[in-house]
Amino acid sequence: MDYSSKISRQVAAVPRSGIRDFFELVQGKDDVISLGVGEPDFDTPWHIREAAIYSLEKGQTSYTSNLGLVQLRREIASYVEDFFHVSYAAESEVLVTVGVSEAIDLALRALLNPGDEVIYHEPCYVSYSPSIVMAHGVARGVATRKEDGFSLKASELAKAITPRSRVLMLNFPTNPTGATASREDLEEIATLCIQHDLIVLSDEIYSELRYEEEAHVSIASLPGMRERTILLHGFSKAFAMTGFRLGYACAPEPIIEAMMKIHQYSMLCAPITSQVAAIEALQNGAAAVEHMRQDYQRRRDYMVARLNAMGMECHSPGGAFYVFPEIPDCGMTSKEFALNLLDSTNVAAVPGDAFGESGEGYLRCCYATSLDDIKVAMDKMEAFIESVT
Ligand code: PLP
């Protein structure tokens, strides 16, 4: 059968994730040090796992409300108010989802009509452009620059806005660059969003993982922005809970209601075991998050210093757990560089073009792996660079 005519045009138009393709190559090799997948190397803190185990022992194995357990939504509303300084009603303005991944999909499907444009800053998380296309939208990437620390400048955003623009996707701290946005930059971006009546989809999944003095600012907390922002957050990164698959969206009730309809028919609810674990994470997880944050900071400082010393120029990223160095002049594309590095040293890092065209010429190195492994990887990378430049 010719299956190509059976697959939807939207889905056929979307490429497979560059990260996954690259890591299929890694699978076949032994003794690889991976600076690849953006996943904490820490186990989920024990008290959170224990809460999940205990919930199973008690027989908590049912569906929950579509929106999520009310106790969890209350904890989320209180955490978001403390951390992001925005208040949401637990009963109607918080939706618990299967990771931030599901929340992105729900938000785009709830907001877009075919042909609506969604602007996002690039390099960006691999799912953004495909999620927009699969929701029948038009993806408009705005390239950010190394000179700006890969932060989005309002002047660049202004050039990308058209009468069809409906949504702006923001992700600070950013995967893959670790970029952060200053309050001033966000204020200028917010002014444009208000002027052009854009809804902002703000993916703040790395917001606890900040390493500079300046605290994280959510665009939702700026004047006039709460009513036009969907704030997305989750447990995967800061709480090291990727496998629990739990995230949430906070937004005005009509938007949550629209997202909830899709969630209700496609997912029904997020898993109850994960929801119980998330309550424990929010109630008692702060110390573990801070411990992991400090550890990431040490690794970041080490990796940035080593990369710059070996000629892989990079800024010191203010957040997340990625460094995004420039590949030195050696006549290789980022894909060729990453493949050769893997072949000759068994060190895996992701070619920058996996995160959009503007990532060409860069490599994403994730430091959510032990300092010992990072040290070995940096030694090997240094020797590789000496051999190719
Ligand atoms: N958003 C960003 C920017 C990410 O980097 C990731 C995962 O790497 C996600 C969303 C997906 O997170 P979750 O595990 O909550 O689905």
mmCIF file of C-alpha atoms and ligand atoms in Angstrom:
data_model
loop_
_atom_site.group_PDB
_atom_site.id
_atom_site.type_symbol
_atom_site.label_atom_id
_atom_site.label_comp_id
_atom_site.label_asym_id
_atom_site.label_seq_id
_atom_site.Cartn_x
_atom_site.Cartn_y
_atom_site.Cartn_z
ATOM 1 C CA MET A 1 0.000 0.000 0.000
ATOM 2 C CA ASP A 2 1.145 3.547 -0.682
ATOM 3 C CA TYR A 3 1.007 4.912 2.845
ATOM 4 C CA SER A 4 2.238 8.354 1.818
ATOM 5 C CA SER A 5 -1.260 9.186 0.577
ATOM 6 C CA LYS A 6 -2.740 7.937 3.873
ATOM 7 C CA ILE A 7 -0.778 10.219 6.218
ATOM 8 C CA SER A 8 -2.087 13.729 6.894
ATOM 9 C CA ARG A 9 -0.284 16.525 5.034
ATOM 10 C CA GLN A 10 0.410 18.312 8.326
ATOM 11 C CA VAL A 11 2.132 15.316 9.841
ATOM 12 C CA ALA A 12 3.979 14.399 6.636
ATOM 13 C CA ALA A 13 5.355 17.969 6.493
ATOM 14 C CA VAL A 14 6.969 17.660 9.907
ATOM 15 C CA PRO A 15 10.497 16.216 10.152
ATOM 16 C CA ARG A 16 11.514 13.759 12.875
ATOM 17 C CA SER A 17 13.333 15.347 15.785
ATOM 18 C CA GLY A 18 17.018 15.912 14.947
ATOM 19 C CA ILE A 19 17.887 14.965 18.517
ATOM 20 C CA ARG A 20 16.206 11.572 18.268
ATOM 21 C CA ASP A 21 17.866 10.831 14.924
ATOM 22 C CA PHE A 22 21.235 11.682 16.365
ATOM 23 C CA PHE A 23 20.683 9.549 19.441
ATOM 24 C CA GLU A 24 19.731 6.537 17.420
ATOM 25 C CA LEU A 25 23.344 6.624 16.218
ATOM 26 C CA VAL A 26 24.527 6.813 19.829
ATOM 27 C CA GLN A 27 22.437 3.768 20.829
ATOM 28 C CA GLY A 28 24.628 1.374 18.887
ATOM 29 C CA LYS A 29 27.858 2.465 20.628
ATOM 30 C CA ASP A 30 29.408 1.450 23.935
ATOM 31 C CA ASP A 31 30.999 3.779 26.494
ATOM 32 C CA VAL A 32 29.569 6.972 25.077
ATOM 33 C CA ILE A 33 29.644 10.061 27.295
ATOM 34 C CA SER A 34 26.440 11.844 26.477
ATOM 35 C CA LEU A 35 26.134 15.605 26.652
ATOM 36 C CA GLY A 36 23.030 15.051 24.593
ATOM 37 C CA VAL A 37 19.570 14.467 25.936
ATOM 38 C CA GLY A 38 18.245 17.297 28.119
ATOM 39 C CA GLU A 39 17.426 15.156 31.108
ATOM 40 C CA PRO A 40 18.669 15.537 34.708
ATOM 41 C CA ASP A 41 21.155 12.843 35.748
ATOM 42 C CA PHE A 42 19.731 13.040 39.289
ATOM 43 C CA ASP A 43 17.138 10.519 40.366
ATOM 44 C CA THR A 44 13.867 12.056 41.447
ATOM 45 C CA PRO A 45 14.346 13.002 45.151
ATOM 46 C CA TRP A 46 13.498 10.008 47.322
ATOM 47 C CA HIS A 47 10.676 11.647 49.312
ATOM 48 C CA ILE A 48 8.864 12.350 46.016
ATOM 49 C CA ARG A 49 9.286 8.764 44.815
ATOM 50 C CA GLU A 50 8.125 7.556 48.222
ATOM 51 C CA ALA A 51 4.938 9.633 47.939
ATOM 52 C CA ALA A 52 4.260 7.992 44.566
ATOM 53 C CA ILE A 53 4.894 4.495 45.963
ATOM 54 C CA TYR A 54 2.724 5.142 49.008
ATOM 55 C CA SER A 55 -0.140 6.389 46.820
ATOM 56 C CA LEU A 56 -0.035 3.087 44.945
ATOM 57 C CA GLU A 57 0.062 1.149 48.227
ATOM 58 C CA LYS A 58 -3.053 3.015 49.300
ATOM 59 C CA GLY A 59 -4.764 2.024 46.054
ATOM 60 C CA GLN A 60 -4.916 5.489 44.527
ATOM 61 C CA THR A 61 -5.211 4.206 40.990
ATOM 62 C CA SER A 62 -8.241 6.032 39.602
ATOM 63 C CA TYR A 63 -8.837 8.790 37.079
ATOM 64 C CA THR A 64 -8.794 12.304 38.534
ATOM 65 C CA SER A 65 -10.779 15.382 37.577
ATOM 66 C CA ASN A 66 -9.910 16.386 33.998
ATOM 67 C CA LEU A 67 -8.249 19.524 35.312
ATOM 68 C CA GLY A 68 -6.164 17.533 37.809
ATOM 69 C CA LEU A 69 -6.458 16.815 41.546
ATOM 70 C CA VAL A 70 -7.814 19.905 43.250
ATOM 71 C CA GLN A 71 -5.175 19.632 45.979
ATOM 72 C CA LEU A 72 -2.445 19.699 43.342
ATOM 73 C CA ARG A 73 -4.017 22.669 41.557
ATOM 74 C CA ARG A 74 -4.099 24.538 44.876
ATOM 75 C CA GLU A 75 -0.420 23.751 45.485
ATOM 76 C CA ILE A 76 0.407 24.879 41.936
ATOM 77 C CA ALA A 77 -1.530 28.153 42.314
ATOM 78 C CA SER A 78 0.261 28.877 45.571
ATOM 79 C CA TYR A 79 3.713 27.976 44.128
ATOM 80 C CA VAL A 80 3.099 30.098 41.011
ATOM 81 C CA GLU A 81 2.038 33.037 43.146
ATOM 82 C CA ASP A 82 5.194 32.791 45.307
ATOM 83 C CA PHE A 83 7.626 32.079 42.502
ATOM 84 C CA PHE A 84 6.244 33.951 39.471
ATOM 85 C CA HIS A 85 4.191 36.592 41.336
ATOM 86 C CA VAL A 86 1.024 35.919 39.362
ATOM 87 C CA SER A 87 -2.159 34.622 40.958
ATOM 88 C CA TYR A 88 -4.491 32.107 39.375
ATOM 89 C CA ALA A 89 -7.709 30.505 40.631
ATOM 90 C CA ALA A 90 -6.981 26.832 41.362
ATOM 91 C CA GLU A 91 -10.568 25.857 40.433
ATOM 92 C CA SER A 92 -10.656 27.360 36.932
ATOM 93 C CA GLU A 93 -7.311 28.764 35.809
ATOM 94 C CA VAL A 94 -4.928 25.823 36.287
ATOM 95 C CA LEU A 95 -4.812 22.710 34.093
ATOM 96 C CA VAL A 96 -2.570 19.753 34.963
ATOM 97 C CA THR A 97 -1.128 18.151 31.820
ATOM 98 C CA VAL A 98 1.049 15.272 30.686
ATOM 99 C CA GLY A 99 4.253 17.318 30.727
ATOM 100 C CA VAL A 100 4.747 20.757 29.283
ATOM 101 C CA SER A 101 4.775 18.920 25.953
ATOM 102 C CA GLU A 102 1.060 18.260 26.151
ATOM 103 C CA ALA A 103 0.378 21.793 27.375
ATOM 104 C CA ILE A 104 2.147 23.257 24.312
ATOM 105 C CA ASP A 105 0.074 21.102 21.994
ATOM 106 C CA LEU A 106 -3.197 21.922 23.783
ATOM 107 C CA ALA A 107 -2.511 25.648 23.803
ATOM 108 C CA LEU A 108 -1.676 25.789 20.111
ATOM 109 C CA ARG A 109 -4.679 23.669 19.137
ATOM 110 C CA ALA A 110 -6.951 25.766 21.355
ATOM 111 C CA LEU A 111 -5.752 29.080 19.908
ATOM 112 C CA LEU A 112 -5.032 28.617 16.216
ATOM 113 C CA ASN A 113 -7.183 28.695 13.127
ATOM 114 C CA PRO A 114 -5.579 27.391 9.923
ATOM 115 C CA GLY A 115 -3.023 29.878 8.584
ATOM 116 C CA ASP A 116 -2.569 31.817 11.843
ATOM 117 C CA GLU A 117 1.039 32.728 12.451
ATOM 118 C CA VAL A 118 3.008 31.845 15.559
ATOM 119 C CA ILE A 119 6.262 33.636 16.243
ATOM 120 C CA TYR A 120 9.015 32.037 18.318
ATOM 121 C CA HIS A 121 12.652 32.789 18.971
ATOM 122 C CA GLU A 122 15.263 30.491 17.464
ATOM 123 C CA PRO A 123 17.349 28.408 18.202
ATOM 124 C CA CYS A 124 14.537 26.826 20.170
ATOM 125 C CA TYR A 125 13.223 23.599 21.642
ATOM 126 C CA VAL A 126 12.743 21.019 18.883
ATOM 127 C CA SER A 127 8.983 20.662 19.309
ATOM 128 C CA TYR A 128 7.931 24.267 18.726
ATOM 129 C CA SER A 129 7.835 24.501 14.951
ATOM 130 C CA PRO A 130 6.368 20.969 14.426
ATOM 131 C CA SER A 131 3.714 21.580 17.115
ATOM 132 C CA ILE A 132 2.658 24.794 15.354
ATOM 133 C CA VAL A 133 2.472 23.062 11.968
ATOM 134 C CA MET A 134 0.501 20.106 13.401
ATOM 135 C CA ALA A 135 -1.976 22.614 14.871
ATOM 136 C CA HIS A 136 -2.415 24.023 11.318
ATOM 137 C CA GLY A 137 -0.501 27.196 12.128
ATOM 138 C CA VAL A 138 2.354 28.875 10.294
ATOM 139 C CA ALA A 139 5.693 28.833 12.151
ATOM 140 C CA ARG A 140 7.713 32.069 12.047
ATOM 141 C CA GLY A 141 11.105 31.753 13.713
ATOM 142 C CA VAL A 142 13.003 34.893 14.716
ATOM 143 C CA ALA A 143 16.746 34.255 14.866
ATOM 144 C CA THR A 144 18.490 35.391 18.055
ATOM 145 C CA ARG A 145 22.174 36.262 18.108
ATOM 146 C CA LYS A 146 25.171 35.168 20.100
ATOM 147 C CA GLU A 147 26.014 38.864 20.630
ATOM 148 C CA ASP A 148 22.689 39.290 22.501
ATOM 149 C CA GLY A 149 23.294 36.157 24.582
ATOM 150 C CA PHE A 150 20.578 34.558 22.364
ATOM 151 C CA SER A 151 17.891 36.637 24.060
ATOM 152 C CA LEU A 152 14.970 37.944 21.999
ATOM 153 C CA LYS A 153 15.119 41.642 21.189
ATOM 154 C CA ALA A 154 11.833 43.520 20.712
ATOM 155 C CA SER A 155 13.248 45.222 17.597
ATOM 156 C CA GLU A 156 13.699 41.790 15.937
ATOM 157 C CA LEU A 157 10.295 40.605 17.089
ATOM 158 C CA ALA A 158 8.656 43.753 15.649
ATOM 159 C CA LYS A 159 9.982 42.873 12.183
ATOM 160 C CA ALA A 160 8.303 39.445 12.281
ATOM 161 C CA ILE A 161 4.799 40.622 13.268
ATOM 162 C CA THR A 162 2.186 40.577 10.489
ATOM 163 C CA PRO A 163 -1.612 40.957 10.483
ATOM 164 C CA ARG A 164 -1.820 37.115 10.703
ATOM 165 C CA SER A 165 0.309 36.918 13.874
ATOM 166 C CA ARG A 166 -1.699 35.428 16.737
ATOM 167 C CA VAL A 167 0.701 33.903 19.217
ATOM 168 C CA LEU A 168 4.217 34.538 20.499
ATOM 169 C CA MET A 169 6.039 31.578 22.040
ATOM 170 C CA LEU A 170 8.698 32.445 24.588
ATOM 171 C CA ASN A 171 11.075 30.126 26.397
ATOM 172 C CA PHE A 172 13.332 31.674 29.035
ATOM 173 C CA PRO A 173 15.662 30.213 30.205
ATOM 174 C CA THR A 174 16.017 28.789 26.724
ATOM 175 C CA ASN A 175 16.663 25.303 25.479
ATOM 176 C CA PRO A 176 19.209 25.020 23.729
ATOM 177 C CA THR A 177 21.144 28.225 24.505
ATOM 178 C CA GLY A 178 20.543 28.779 28.232
ATOM 179 C CA ALA A 179 19.543 32.375 27.371
ATOM 180 C CA THR A 180 17.593 34.430 29.882
ATOM 181 C CA ALA A 181 15.533 37.579 29.351
ATOM 182 C CA SER A 182 15.933 40.730 31.423
ATOM 183 C CA ARG A 183 12.912 42.514 32.854
ATOM 184 C CA GLU A 184 13.591 45.416 30.461
ATOM 185 C CA ASP A 185 13.628 43.121 27.415
ATOM 186 C CA LEU A 186 10.423 41.448 28.550
ATOM 187 C CA GLU A 187 8.751 44.827 29.107
ATOM 188 C CA GLU A 188 9.540 45.866 25.537
ATOM 189 C CA ILE A 189 8.274 42.515 24.224
ATOM 190 C CA ALA A 190 5.114 42.886 26.339
ATOM 191 C CA THR A 191 4.428 46.336 24.872
ATOM 192 C CA LEU A 192 4.533 44.852 21.370
ATOM 193 C CA CYS A 193 2.234 41.983 22.388
ATOM 194 C CA ILE A 194 -0.322 44.422 23.748
ATOM 195 C CA GLN A 195 -0.059 46.691 20.682
ATOM 196 C CA HIS A 196 -0.543 43.763 18.282
ATOM 197 C CA ASP A 197 -2.999 41.811 20.440
ATOM 198 C CA LEU A 198 -0.809 38.689 20.640
ATOM 199 C CA ILE A 199 -1.348 35.826 23.062
ATOM 200 C CA VAL A 200 1.908 34.734 24.694
ATOM 201 C CA LEU A 201 2.697 31.078 25.273
ATOM 202 C CA SER A 202 5.432 31.304 27.878
ATOM 203 C CA ASP A 203 7.299 28.045 28.461
ATOM 204 C CA GLU A 204 9.138 28.599 31.753
ATOM 205 C CA ILE A 205 10.092 24.994 32.415
ATOM 206 C CA TYR A 206 13.695 25.910 33.391
ATOM 207 C CA SER A 207 12.796 28.901 35.570
ATOM 208 C CA GLU A 208 14.214 27.487 38.849
ATOM 209 C CA LEU A 209 17.524 26.736 37.155
ATOM 210 C CA ARG A 210 18.997 30.264 37.155
ATOM 211 C CA TYR A 211 22.616 30.995 38.024
ATOM 212 C CA GLU A 212 22.969 34.770 38.021
ATOM 213 C CA GLU A 213 21.896 37.355 40.594
ATOM 214 C CA GLU A 214 18.904 38.543 38.580
ATOM 215 C CA ALA A 215 15.799 36.573 39.545
ATOM 216 C CA HIS A 216 13.577 34.940 36.954
ATOM 217 C CA VAL A 217 10.821 37.236 35.679
ATOM 218 C CA SER A 218 7.691 35.803 34.102
ATOM 219 C CA ILE A 219 6.163 37.901 31.336
ATOM 220 C CA ALA A 220 2.769 36.995 32.855
ATOM 221 C CA SER A 221 3.649 39.158 35.873
ATOM 222 C CA LEU A 222 4.121 42.356 33.831
ATOM 223 C CA PRO A 223 1.308 44.928 33.649
ATOM 224 C CA GLY A 224 -1.401 43.981 31.148
ATOM 225 C CA MET A 225 0.103 40.553 30.435
ATOM 226 C CA ARG A 226 -1.710 38.134 32.745
ATOM 227 C CA GLU A 227 -4.833 38.339 30.597
ATOM 228 C CA ARG A 228 -2.915 37.427 27.414
ATOM 229 C CA THR A 229 -0.384 34.894 28.707
ATOM 230 C CA ILE A 230 -0.498 31.141 29.072
ATOM 231 C CA LEU A 231 2.183 30.289 31.611
ATOM 232 C CA LEU A 232 3.555 26.774 31.160
ATOM 233 C CA HIS A 233 5.602 24.989 33.761
ATOM 234 C CA GLY A 234 6.276 21.454 34.914
ATOM 235 C CA PHE A 235 8.196 19.038 37.077
ATOM 236 C CA SER A 236 10.571 17.418 34.575
ATOM 237 C CA LYS A 237 13.625 19.633 34.925
ATOM 238 C CA ALA A 238 13.955 21.360 38.320
ATOM 239 C CA PHE A 239 12.490 18.389 40.244
ATOM 240 C CA ALA A 240 14.193 15.745 38.043
ATOM 241 C CA MET A 241 10.832 14.120 37.280
ATOM 242 C CA THR A 242 10.949 13.638 33.490
ATOM 243 C CA GLY A 243 9.445 10.134 33.623
ATOM 244 C CA PHE A 244 6.503 11.243 35.750
ATOM 245 C CA ARG A 245 5.308 13.236 32.700
ATOM 246 C CA LEU A 246 3.699 16.082 34.581
ATOM 247 C CA GLY A 247 3.259 19.747 33.707
ATOM 248 C CA TYR A 248 0.659 22.487 33.925
ATOM 249 C CA ALA A 249 -0.789 25.539 32.253
ATOM 250 C CA CYS A 250 -2.040 28.647 34.035
ATOM 251 C CA ALA A 251 -4.181 31.118 32.106
ATOM 252 C CA PRO A 252 -7.481 33.009 32.170
ATOM 253 C CA GLU A 253 -10.499 30.710 32.471
ATOM 254 C CA PRO A 254 -11.742 30.843 28.823
ATOM 255 C CA ILE A 255 -8.342 29.678 27.586
ATOM 256 C CA ILE A 256 -8.037 26.933 30.215
ATOM 257 C CA GLU A 257 -11.581 25.842 29.364
ATOM 258 C CA ALA A 258 -10.672 25.543 25.662
ATOM 259 C CA MET A 259 -7.460 23.635 26.431
ATOM 260 C CA MET A 260 -9.309 21.417 28.889
ATOM 261 C CA LYS A 261 -11.795 20.367 26.190
ATOM 262 C CA ILE A 262 -8.988 18.964 24.026
ATOM 263 C CA HIS A 263 -7.266 17.412 27.050
ATOM 264 C CA GLN A 264 -10.548 15.833 28.201
ATOM 265 C CA TYR A 265 -11.141 14.107 24.866
ATOM 266 C CA SER A 266 -7.552 13.152 24.103
ATOM 267 C CA MET A 267 -5.867 12.484 27.461
ATOM 268 C CA LEU A 268 -8.710 12.515 30.010
ATOM 269 C CA CYS A 269 -6.351 13.369 32.857
ATOM 270 C CA ALA A 270 -2.709 13.201 33.880
ATOM 271 C CA PRO A 271 -1.707 10.021 35.803
ATOM 272 C CA ILE A 272 -2.792 10.132 39.439
ATOM 273 C CA THR A 273 0.484 8.652 40.768
ATOM 274 C CA SER A 274 2.410 11.496 39.184
ATOM 275 C CA GLN A 275 -0.054 14.054 40.508
ATOM 276 C CA VAL A 276 0.368 12.773 44.064
ATOM 277 C CA ALA A 277 4.156 12.868 43.652
ATOM 278 C CA ALA A 278 3.896 16.454 42.375
ATOM 279 C CA ILE A 279 2.016 17.536 45.505
ATOM 280 C CA GLU A 280 4.930 16.224 47.574
ATOM 281 C CA ALA A 281 7.415 17.954 45.242
ATOM 282 C CA LEU A 282 5.715 21.320 45.695
ATOM 283 C CA GLN A 283 5.266 20.921 49.453
ATOM 284 C CA ASN A 284 8.714 19.636 50.366
ATOM 285 C CA GLY A 285 10.979 19.705 47.297
ATOM 286 C CA ALA A 286 12.610 23.142 47.567
ATOM 287 C CA ALA A 287 15.821 21.969 49.267
ATOM 288 C CA ALA A 288 16.433 19.235 46.686
ATOM 289 C CA VAL A 289 15.848 21.680 43.831
ATOM 290 C CA GLU A 290 18.355 24.113 45.335
ATOM 291 C CA HIS A 291 20.904 21.316 45.834
ATOM 292 C CA MET A 292 20.618 20.293 42.171
ATOM 293 C CA ARG A 293 20.724 23.925 41.004
ATOM 294 C CA GLN A 294 24.014 24.495 42.824
ATOM 295 C CA ASP A 295 25.468 21.356 41.318
ATOM 296 C CA TYR A 296 24.433 22.418 37.796
ATOM 297 C CA GLN A 297 26.047 25.785 38.409
ATOM 298 C CA ARG A 298 29.405 24.168 39.255
ATOM 299 C CA ARG A 299 29.208 22.049 36.104
ATOM 300 C CA ARG A 300 28.216 25.039 33.970
ATOM 301 C CA ASP A 301 31.175 27.075 35.226
ATOM 302 C CA TYR A 302 33.590 24.223 34.542
ATOM 303 C CA MET A 303 32.219 23.460 31.075
ATOM 304 C CA VAL A 304 32.104 27.089 29.939
ATOM 305 C CA ALA A 305 35.704 27.671 31.043
ATOM 306 C CA ARG A 306 36.966 24.521 29.306
ATOM 307 C CA LEU A 307 35.047 25.161 26.062
ATOM 308 C CA ASN A 308 36.288 28.737 25.765
ATOM 309 C CA ALA A 309 39.854 27.649 26.502
ATOM 310 C CA MET A 310 39.766 25.060 23.693
ATOM 311 C CA GLY A 311 38.405 27.563 21.133
ATOM 312 C CA MET A 312 34.713 26.568 21.347
ATOM 313 C CA GLU A 313 33.550 30.091 22.052
ATOM 314 C CA CYS A 314 30.457 30.446 24.217
ATOM 315 C CA HIS A 315 28.758 32.873 26.580
ATOM 316 C CA SER A 316 28.046 31.761 30.112
ATOM 317 C CA PRO A 317 24.362 30.822 29.999
ATOM 318 C CA GLY A 318 22.229 32.301 32.767
ATOM 319 C CA GLY A 319 19.854 29.353 33.050
ATOM 320 C CA ALA A 320 18.707 25.820 32.104
ATOM 321 C CA PHE A 321 21.454 23.171 31.764
ATOM 322 C CA TYR A 322 22.865 23.744 28.292
ATOM 323 C CA VAL A 323 25.930 25.463 26.859
ATOM 324 C CA PHE A 324 25.788 26.446 23.183
ATOM 325 C CA PRO A 325 29.350 26.904 21.909
ATOM 326 C CA GLU A 326 30.309 27.967 18.416
ATOM 327 C CA ILE A 327 32.108 25.342 16.366
ATOM 328 C CA PRO A 328 35.610 26.569 15.468
ATOM 329 C CA ASP A 329 36.580 27.081 11.851
ATOM 330 C CA CYS A 330 37.238 23.541 10.597
ATOM 331 C CA GLY A 331 35.155 23.261 7.417
ATOM 332 C CA MET A 332 32.449 21.107 9.027
ATOM 333 C CA THR A 333 28.730 21.726 9.406
ATOM 334 C CA SER A 334 27.399 21.277 12.912
ATOM 335 C CA LYS A 335 26.063 17.847 11.964
ATOM 336 C CA GLU A 336 29.410 16.743 10.510
ATOM 337 C CA PHE A 337 31.212 18.077 13.566
ATOM 338 C CA ALA A 338 28.911 16.224 15.976
ATOM 339 C CA LEU A 339 29.169 12.980 13.969
ATOM 340 C CA ASN A 340 32.960 13.141 13.732
ATOM 341 C CA LEU A 341 33.222 13.984 17.414
ATOM 342 C CA LEU A 342 31.090 10.971 18.249
ATOM 343 C CA ASP A 343 33.006 8.661 15.896
ATOM 344 C CA SER A 344 36.447 9.616 17.105
ATOM 345 C CA THR A 345 35.901 10.302 20.817
ATOM 346 C CA ASN A 346 32.600 8.677 21.846
ATOM 347 C CA VAL A 347 31.380 12.046 23.109
ATOM 348 C CA ALA A 348 27.825 12.853 22.041
ATOM 349 C CA ALA A 349 26.522 16.405 21.766
ATOM 350 C CA VAL A 350 23.652 17.686 19.640
ATOM 351 C CA PRO A 351 24.309 19.576 16.384
ATOM 352 C CA GLY A 352 22.933 23.119 16.656
ATOM 353 C CA ASP A 353 20.843 22.862 13.484
ATOM 354 C CA ALA A 354 18.503 20.438 15.322
ATOM 355 C CA PHE A 355 17.144 23.609 16.988
ATOM 356 C CA GLY A 356 16.472 25.526 13.781
ATOM 357 C CA GLU A 357 18.486 27.010 10.944
ATOM 358 C CA SER A 358 19.968 29.706 13.162
ATOM 359 C CA GLY A 359 21.587 26.973 15.274
ATOM 360 C CA GLU A 360 23.873 25.979 12.391
ATOM 361 C CA GLY A 361 27.509 26.451 13.375
ATOM 362 C CA TYR A 362 26.850 25.593 17.035
ATOM 363 C CA LEU A 363 26.742 22.528 19.269
ATOM 364 C CA ARG A 364 24.455 21.942 22.261
ATOM 365 C CA CYS A 365 26.308 20.489 25.238
ATOM 366 C CA CYS A 366 24.085 19.516 28.140
ATOM 367 C CA TYR A 367 25.672 19.567 31.597
ATOM 368 C CA ALA A 368 22.983 17.511 33.302
ATOM 369 C CA THR A 369 25.596 14.782 33.607
ATOM 370 C CA SER A 370 28.210 14.166 36.312
ATOM 371 C CA LEU A 371 31.188 16.494 36.658
ATOM 372 C CA ASP A 372 33.528 13.490 36.296
ATOM 373 C CA ASP A 373 31.991 12.622 32.929
ATOM 374 C CA ILE A 374 32.048 16.269 31.872
ATOM 375 C CA LYS A 375 35.776 16.423 32.678
ATOM 376 C CA VAL A 376 36.528 13.364 30.526
ATOM 377 C CA ALA A 377 34.289 14.684 27.720
ATOM 378 C CA MET A 378 36.066 18.049 27.744
ATOM 379 C CA ASP A 379 39.518 16.397 27.593
ATOM 380 C CA LYS A 380 38.415 14.329 24.610
ATOM 381 C CA MET A 381 36.767 17.271 22.891
ATOM 382 C CA GLU A 382 39.898 19.359 23.340
ATOM 383 C CA ALA A 383 42.054 16.676 21.726
ATOM 384 C CA PHE A 384 39.527 16.357 18.869
ATOM 385 C CA ILE A 385 39.588 20.105 18.218
ATOM 386 C CA GLU A 386 43.362 20.147 18.145
ATOM 387 C CA SER A 387 43.259 17.399 15.527
ATOM 388 C CA VAL A 388 40.737 19.141 13.209
ATOM 389 C CA THR A 389 41.735 22.810 13.388
HETATM 390 N N1 PLP B 1 9.876 22.825 26.879
HETATM 391 C C1 PLP B 1 11.212 22.872 26.801
HETATM 392 C C2 PLP B 1 11.870 24.163 26.512
HETATM 393 C C3 PLP B 1 11.979 21.709 26.961
HETATM 394 O O1 PLP B 1 13.308 21.776 26.880
HETATM 395 C C4 PLP B 1 11.317 20.490 27.202
HETATM 396 C C5 PLP B 1 12.084 19.230 27.348
HETATM 397 O O2 PLP B 1 13.245 19.134 27.050
HETATM 398 C C6 PLP B 1 9.923 20.493 27.283
HETATM 399 C C7 PLP B 1 9.234 21.675 27.114
HETATM 400 C C8 PLP B 1 9.147 19.222 27.532
HETATM 401 O O3 PLP B 1 9.002 19.045 28.883
HETATM 402 P P1 PLP B 1 8.066 17.943 29.554
HETATM 403 O O4 PLP B 1 8.957 16.842 30.008
HETATM 404 O O5 PLP B 1 7.419 18.666 30.688
HETATM 405 O O6 PLP B 1 7.081 17.509 28.523
#
